[in-house]
Amino acid sequence: MNLDEARAQIDQIDKEMVSLFEQRMNAVLNVARYKKEHGMVVFDPARESAVLDRVRESVSPALADYAVSLWESLMELAKSLERSIIASDSPGVQAIRDLAANAGSPIPHPRVAVQGVAGAYAHLAAKHMYPDGDISFCERWADVFYALQDGLCDYGILPVENSSAGAVAEVYDLMRQFKFYIVKAYPLPVKHCLLGVRGATLRDIRHVYTIPIAYMQCADFFKQHRHIQQVPVANTAIAAQQVARLGDKTCAALCSRECAQLYGLDVLAEHIQQTSTNCTRFISISRHLEIPPNANKISLLFTLPHVTGSLHRTLARFAHGGLNLTKIESRPNPDKNFEYVFYLDFTGTLAAPSTAELLGNLWDELVVFHFLGNYYEPKA
C-alpha cells in the first residue's frame, strides 16, 4: 500500500468515526437528560473507570495507552456536553452569577497598603494603580494581608511574579491563608540602579544592600564587579534608607532610581538589570469584589484529588472552552502531605456565560475552590 492509498483508507475511517462520534454524543445527551431528571451528578468515576478498563482490554497491548488516551478525551467532551444540560443552573453556577451581579465599584481616594518604605517597587506600583491613594507601609507581605483583613486599608499591593525570577512563593503561600479578591493587576517595569552616598564613585563600592532577587537580576553586572559583596535586606528601598544612614562611601543600594531623590543618594550606575524587559507583576487585593467593564483576566485557587490525571482533566476543560491559560502555579498543601494548591490565571470574563458555567461547575465539584477575581491587566 502506498502513501495515497493509506491516506485514503484513513479518510474513510474518519468518516465512519465522525458518524459514530455524532451518535455517541446524541446518546450522551440522553444520559444528561436522565441525570438531570433524577438529580444525578455529571462525573461518575466508577462508570468512567469501567469504560477505560474495557477499552484497554479491547485493543492490542501496543495500542492500549493510545486508546485509553483517546477515550479519556471523548469522556471529557461528553462531560462537557452533560454539564451544559445539567449544571447550567447548579448552586455553583448561581453563586458565580451572584458574585458578578453584586460586584462593587472602585473606592475613591482609597487607603492603600504596601510592603516596604517609600521608593520600593511596590510603592511605585501603588502610585500607578491608585494615583489618588493614601499609601501606608507595612513591614512584611503578611502585614499587608492583615491590614486588609482588619479594615486598616481598602487595597493591598503585592508582587506575585517577576519576568526573570519567577513566582514570589511567599506571597502565593499567604494567598491560601486569607480571604480577598484581586481587583487589579499591573506589570511594573523594573529598572535597577546602583545608588551611593554623595561623592561616592563606582570604584569605591565594596558592599551592595538589596534583596536577593534584585541582585540575581543584575548578576552580569556584579560578575564584572566581583569585589562588590551582597548584603541582603528585606526591601530595595530599605536598602537605600540604610545606605543613606550609614553615610559610608563603600556601601551602595540596588533599588529604583526614585530612591536617589527620596534618600539623598547619587546614581552610580543605572538600568543594570540583565534584561531590558524585566518587570514585576503586582496585584491589588480587596475585601470586596470589583469587576470593571474591561476585565480580561480571571484568577482561581483550588486543590485537586491526588489521583492520576486530575490536573490534566481539569486543564482540558479550559482548553475545550477556548480559554487561554496565562499562569499556573503550584504550592505544597500544608494540610495534606504531597498534595498541592493550584493557582490559575486565564484570559476571560464572567460576562461570557460559558465561562461562568465552567467556574460554577468547578465550584460544585472541587473540595477547595476559590474564585479570586475578574479584573483588568494591561500588557507588559
PDB file of N, CA and C in Angstrom, residues 33-89:
ATOM      1  N   ARG A  33     -29.973  14.106  30.113  1.00  0.00           N
ATOM      2  CA  ARG A  33     -31.381  14.407  30.441  1.00  0.00           C
ATOM      3  C   ARG A  33     -31.863  13.513  31.591  1.00  0.00           C
ATOM      4  N   TYR A  34     -31.448  12.246  31.544  1.00  0.00           N
ATOM      5  CA  TYR A  34     -31.830  11.324  32.609  1.00  0.00           C
ATOM      6  C   TYR A  34     -31.219  11.773  33.945  1.00  0.00           C
ATOM      7  N   LYS A  35     -29.935  12.104  33.918  1.00  0.00           N
ATOM      8  CA  LYS A  35     -29.259  12.539  35.144  1.00  0.00           C
ATOM      9  C   LYS A  35     -29.909  13.801  35.708  1.00  0.00           C
ATOM     10  N   LYS A  36     -30.267  14.715  34.837  1.00  0.00           N
ATOM     11  CA  LYS A  36     -30.881  15.954  35.306  1.00  0.00           C
ATOM     12  C   LYS A  36     -32.239  15.665  35.950  1.00  0.00           C
ATOM     13  N   GLU A  37     -33.017  14.795  35.300  1.00  0.00           N
ATOM     14  CA  GLU A  37     -34.347  14.463  35.806  1.00  0.00           C
ATOM     15  C   GLU A  37     -34.274  13.775  37.164  1.00  0.00           C
ATOM     16  N   HIS A  38     -33.202  12.997  37.376  1.00  0.00           N
ATOM     17  CA  HIS A  38     -33.098  12.218  38.608  1.00  0.00           C
ATOM     18  C   HIS A  38     -32.092  12.812  39.606  1.00  0.00           C
ATOM     19  N   GLY A  39     -31.652  14.040  39.352  1.00  0.00           N
ATOM     20  CA  GLY A  39     -30.771  14.720  40.297  1.00  0.00           C
ATOM     21  C   GLY A  39     -29.410  14.082  40.446  1.00  0.00           C
ATOM     22  N   MET A  40     -28.885  13.515  39.367  1.00  0.00           N
ATOM     23  CA  MET A  40     -27.582  12.850  39.421  1.00  0.00           C
ATOM     24  C   MET A  40     -26.474  13.809  38.998  1.00  0.00           C
ATOM     25  N   VAL A  41     -25.244  13.533  39.456  1.00  0.00           N
ATOM     26  CA  VAL A  41     -24.109  14.381  39.113  1.00  0.00           C
ATOM     27  C   VAL A  41     -23.524  13.938  37.771  1.00  0.00           C
ATOM     28  N   VAL A  42     -22.728  14.833  37.184  1.00  0.00           N
ATOM     29  CA  VAL A  42     -22.144  14.535  35.872  1.00  0.00           C
ATOM     30  C   VAL A  42     -21.086  13.444  35.982  1.00  0.00           C
ATOM     31  N   PHE A  43     -20.137  13.611  36.887  1.00  0.00           N
ATOM     32  CA  PHE A  43     -18.974  12.724  36.949  1.00  0.00           C
ATOM     33  C   PHE A  43     -19.299  11.467  37.755  1.00  0.00           C
ATOM     34  N   ASP A  44     -19.147  10.333  37.094  1.00  0.00           N
ATOM     35  CA  ASP A  44     -19.353   9.029  37.721  1.00  0.00           C
ATOM     36  C   ASP A  44     -18.033   8.257  37.602  1.00  0.00           C
ATOM     37  N   PRO A  45     -17.162   8.352  38.601  1.00  0.00           N
ATOM     38  CA  PRO A  45     -15.826   7.752  38.477  1.00  0.00           C
ATOM     39  C   PRO A  45     -15.842   6.243  38.269  1.00  0.00           C
ATOM     40  N   ALA A  46     -16.775   5.536  38.886  1.00  0.00           N
ATOM     41  CA  ALA A  46     -16.832   4.084  38.719  1.00  0.00           C
ATOM     42  C   ALA A  46     -17.158   3.727  37.270  1.00  0.00           C
ATOM     43  N   ARG A  47     -18.143   4.407  36.680  1.00  0.00           N
ATOM     44  CA  ARG A  47     -18.509   4.175  35.290  1.00  0.00           C
ATOM     45  C   ARG A  47     -17.337   4.505  34.364  1.00  0.00           C
ATOM     46  N   GLU A  48     -16.664   5.629  34.627  1.00  0.00           N
ATOM     47  CA  GLU A  48     -15.552   6.042  33.776  1.00  0.00           C
ATOM     48  C   GLU A  48     -14.420   5.023  33.834  1.00  0.00           C
ATOM     49  N   SER A  49     -14.123   4.553  35.022  1.00  0.00           N
ATOM     50  CA  SER A  49     -13.053   3.561  35.180  1.00  0.00           C
ATOM     51  C   SER A  49     -13.390   2.268  34.461  1.00  0.00           C
ATOM     52  N   ALA A  50     -14.659   1.860  34.538  1.00  0.00           N
ATOM     53  CA  ALA A  50     -15.081   0.624  33.870  1.00  0.00           C
ATOM     54  C   ALA A  50     -14.944   0.749  32.354  1.00  0.00           C
ATOM     55  N   VAL A  51     -15.300   1.917  31.807  1.00  0.00           N
ATOM     56  CA  VAL A  51     -15.193   2.139  30.359  1.00  0.00           C
ATOM     57  C   VAL A  51     -13.730   2.069  29.926  1.00  0.00           C
ATOM     58  N   LEU A  52     -12.863   2.708  30.674  1.00  0.00           N
ATOM     59  CA  LEU A  52     -11.450   2.718  30.302  1.00  0.00           C
ATOM     60  C   LEU A  52     -10.846   1.323  30.415  1.00  0.00           C
ATOM     61  N   ASP A  53     -11.237   0.556  31.415  1.00  0.00           N
ATOM     62  CA  ASP A  53     -10.745  -0.820  31.536  1.00  0.00           C
ATOM     63  C   ASP A  53     -11.194  -1.651  30.342  1.00  0.00           C
ATOM     64  N   ARG A  54     -12.437  -1.449  29.935  1.00  0.00           N
ATOM     65  CA  ARG A  54     -12.958  -2.216  28.794  1.00  0.00           C
ATOM     66  C   ARG A  54     -12.216  -1.843  27.509  1.00  0.00           C
ATOM     67  N   VAL A  55     -11.928  -0.567  27.332  1.00  0.00           N
ATOM     68  CA  VAL A  55     -11.191  -0.110  26.146  1.00  0.00           C
ATOM     69  C   VAL A  55      -9.799  -0.722  26.136  1.00  0.00           C
ATOM     70  N   ARG A  56      -9.133  -0.680  27.292  1.00  0.00           N
ATOM     71  CA  ARG A  56      -7.770  -1.214  27.368  1.00  0.00           C
ATOM     72  C   ARG A  56      -7.736  -2.703  27.016  1.00  0.00           C
ATOM     73  N   GLU A  57      -8.754  -3.431  27.431  1.00  0.00           N
ATOM     74  CA  GLU A  57      -8.796  -4.881  27.170  1.00  0.00           C
ATOM     75  C   GLU A  57      -9.220  -5.208  25.747  1.00  0.00           C
ATOM     76  N   SER A  58      -9.751  -4.221  25.022  1.00  0.00           N
ATOM     77  CA  SER A  58     -10.321  -4.487  23.704  1.00  0.00           C
ATOM     78  C   SER A  58      -9.340  -4.270  22.561  1.00  0.00           C
ATOM     79  N   VAL A  59      -8.162  -3.731  22.859  1.00  0.00           N
ATOM     80  CA  VAL A  59      -7.186  -3.469  21.799  1.00  0.00           C
ATOM     81  C   VAL A  59      -5.884  -4.185  22.124  1.00  0.00           C
ATOM     82  N   SER A  60      -4.995  -4.235  21.159  1.00  0.00           N
ATOM     83  CA  SER A  60      -3.709  -4.893  21.380  1.00  0.00           C
ATOM     84  C   SER A  60      -2.904  -4.098  22.411  1.00  0.00           C
ATOM     85  N   PRO A  61      -2.052  -4.787  23.171  1.00  0.00           N
ATOM     86  CA  PRO A  61      -1.253  -4.099  24.203  1.00  0.00           C
ATOM     87  C   PRO A  61      -0.467  -2.913  23.661  1.00  0.00           C
ATOM     88  N   ALA A  62      -0.001  -3.011  22.422  1.00  0.00           N
ATOM     89  CA  ALA A  62       0.807  -1.925  21.853  1.00  0.00           C
ATOM     90  C   ALA A  62       0.006  -0.643  21.676  1.00  0.00           C
ATOM     91  N   LEU A  63      -1.316  -0.773  21.527  1.00  0.00           N
ATOM     92  CA  LEU A  63      -2.167   0.396  21.294  1.00  0.00           C
ATOM     93  C   LEU A  63      -3.012   0.775  22.505  1.00  0.00           C
ATOM     94  N   ALA A  64      -2.866   0.039  23.603  1.00  0.00           N
ATOM     95  CA  ALA A  64      -3.753   0.236  24.745  1.00  0.00           C
ATOM     96  C   ALA A  64      -3.677   1.665  25.299  1.00  0.00           C
ATOM     97  N   ASP A  65      -2.466   2.169  25.509  1.00  0.00           N
ATOM     98  CA  ASP A  65      -2.321   3.522  26.073  1.00  0.00           C
ATOM     99  C   ASP A  65      -2.899   4.580  25.141  1.00  0.00           C
ATOM    100  N   TYR A  66      -2.703   4.401  23.837  1.00  0.00           N
ATOM    101  CA  TYR A  66      -3.256   5.356  22.868  1.00  0.00           C
ATOM    102  C   TYR A  66      -4.788   5.343  22.914  1.00  0.00           C
ATOM    103  N   ALA A  67      -5.338   4.140  22.978  1.00  0.00           N
ATOM    104  CA  ALA A  67      -6.795   4.018  23.005  1.00  0.00           C
ATOM    105  C   ALA A  67      -7.377   4.652  24.272  1.00  0.00           C
ATOM    106  N   VAL A  68      -6.751   4.400  25.410  1.00  0.00           N
ATOM    107  CA  VAL A  68      -7.228   4.977  26.672  1.00  0.00           C
ATOM    108  C   VAL A  68      -7.170   6.504  26.617  1.00  0.00           C
ATOM    109  N   SER A  69      -6.084   7.039  26.051  1.00  0.00           N
ATOM    110  CA  SER A  69      -5.961   8.490  25.932  1.00  0.00           C
ATOM    111  C   SER A  69      -7.075   9.068  25.065  1.00  0.00           C
ATOM    112  N   LEU A  70      -7.393   8.389  23.970  1.00  0.00           N
ATOM    113  CA  LEU A  70      -8.476   8.848  23.095  1.00  0.00           C
ATOM    114  C   LEU A  70      -9.810   8.822  23.838  1.00  0.00           C
ATOM    115  N   TRP A  71     -10.067   7.749  24.560  1.00  0.00           N
ATOM    116  CA  TRP A  71     -11.367   7.646  25.263  1.00  0.00           C
ATOM    117  C   TRP A  71     -11.450   8.629  26.428  1.00  0.00           C
ATOM    118  N   GLU A  72     -10.317   8.908  27.055  1.00  0.00           N
ATOM    119  CA  GLU A  72     -10.330   9.937  28.097  1.00  0.00           C
ATOM    120  C   GLU A  72     -10.756  11.282  27.516  1.00  0.00           C
ATOM    121  N   SER A  73     -10.249  11.593  26.324  1.00  0.00           N
ATOM    122  CA  SER A  73     -10.646  12.846  25.657  1.00  0.00           C
ATOM    123  C   SER A  73     -12.121  12.823  25.287  1.00  0.00           C
ATOM    124  N   LEU A  74     -12.589  11.684  24.793  1.00  0.00           N
ATOM    125  CA  LEU A  74     -14.007  11.569  24.447  1.00  0.00           C
ATOM    126  C   LEU A  74     -14.899  11.773  25.673  1.00  0.00           C
ATOM    127  N   MET A  75     -14.477  11.205  26.795  1.00  0.00           N
ATOM    128  CA  MET A  75     -15.298  11.336  28.001  1.00  0.00           C
ATOM    129  C   MET A  75     -15.267  12.756  28.558  1.00  0.00           C
ATOM    130  N   GLU A  76     -14.140  13.457  28.377  1.00  0.00           N
ATOM    131  CA  GLU A  76     -14.107  14.866  28.789  1.00  0.00           C
ATOM    132  C   GLU A  76     -15.086  15.681  27.957  1.00  0.00           C
ATOM    133  N   LEU A  77     -15.136  15.406  26.653  1.00  0.00           N
ATOM    134  CA  LEU A  77     -16.100  16.099  25.790  1.00  0.00           C
ATOM    135  C   LEU A  77     -17.530  15.737  26.182  1.00  0.00           C
ATOM    136  N   ALA A  78     -17.737  14.481  26.513  1.00  0.00           N
ATOM    137  CA  ALA A  78     -19.075  14.045  26.919  1.00  0.00           C
ATOM    138  C   ALA A  78     -19.511  14.742  28.206  1.00  0.00           C
ATOM    139  N   LYS A  79     -18.591  14.828  29.171  1.00  0.00           N
ATOM    140  CA  LYS A  79     -18.927  15.504  30.431  1.00  0.00           C
ATOM    141  C   LYS A  79     -19.198  16.986  30.199  1.00  0.00           C
ATOM    142  N   SER A  80     -18.449  17.579  29.279  1.00  0.00           N
ATOM    143  CA  SER A  80     -18.687  18.991  28.964  1.00  0.00           C
ATOM    144  C   SER A  80     -20.088  19.185  28.407  1.00  0.00           C
ATOM    145  N   LEU A  81     -20.510  18.277  27.531  1.00  0.00           N
ATOM    146  CA  LEU A  81     -21.860  18.359  26.967  1.00  0.00           C
ATOM    147  C   LEU A  81     -22.908  18.108  28.053  1.00  0.00           C
ATOM    148  N   GLU A  82     -22.659  17.134  28.914  1.00  0.00           N
ATOM    149  CA  GLU A  82     -23.598  16.863  30.011  1.00  0.00           C
ATOM    150  C   GLU A  82     -23.745  18.080  30.926  1.00  0.00           C
ATOM    151  N   ARG A  83     -22.620  18.728  31.229  1.00  0.00           N
ATOM    152  CA  ARG A  83     -22.689  19.897  32.117  1.00  0.00           C
ATOM    153  C   ARG A  83     -23.533  21.008  31.504  1.00  0.00           C
ATOM    154  N   SER A  84     -23.474  21.141  30.184  1.00  0.00           N
ATOM    155  CA  SER A  84     -24.258  22.198  29.539  1.00  0.00           C
ATOM    156  C   SER A  84     -25.759  21.954  29.712  1.00  0.00           C
ATOM    157  N   ILE A  85     -26.127  20.698  29.960  1.00  0.00           N
ATOM    158  CA  ILE A  85     -27.540  20.350  30.188  1.00  0.00           C
ATOM    159  C   ILE A  85     -27.889  20.353  31.674  1.00  0.00           C
ATOM    160  N   ILE A  86     -26.998  19.737  32.476  1.00  0.00           N
ATOM    161  CA  ILE A  86     -27.309  19.511  33.881  1.00  0.00           C
ATOM    162  C   ILE A  86     -26.958  20.701  34.772  1.00  0.00           C
ATOM    163  N   ALA A  87     -25.757  21.262  34.531  1.00  0.00           N
ATOM    164  CA  ALA A  87     -25.195  22.168  35.532  1.00  0.00           C
ATOM    165  C   ALA A  87     -25.348  23.647  35.200  1.00  0.00           C
ATOM    166  N   SER A  88     -26.129  23.987  34.199  1.00  0.00           N
ATOM    167  CA  SER A  88     -26.256  25.403  33.824  1.00  0.00           C
ATOM    168  C   SER A  88     -26.952  26.222  34.893  1.00  0.00           C
ATOM    169  N   ASP A  89     -27.670  25.567  35.808  1.00  0.00           N
ATOM    170  CA  ASP A  89     -28.326  26.286  36.894  1.00  0.00           C
ATOM    171  C   ASP A  89     -27.978  25.660  38.253  1.00  0.00           C
TER     172      ASP A  89
END
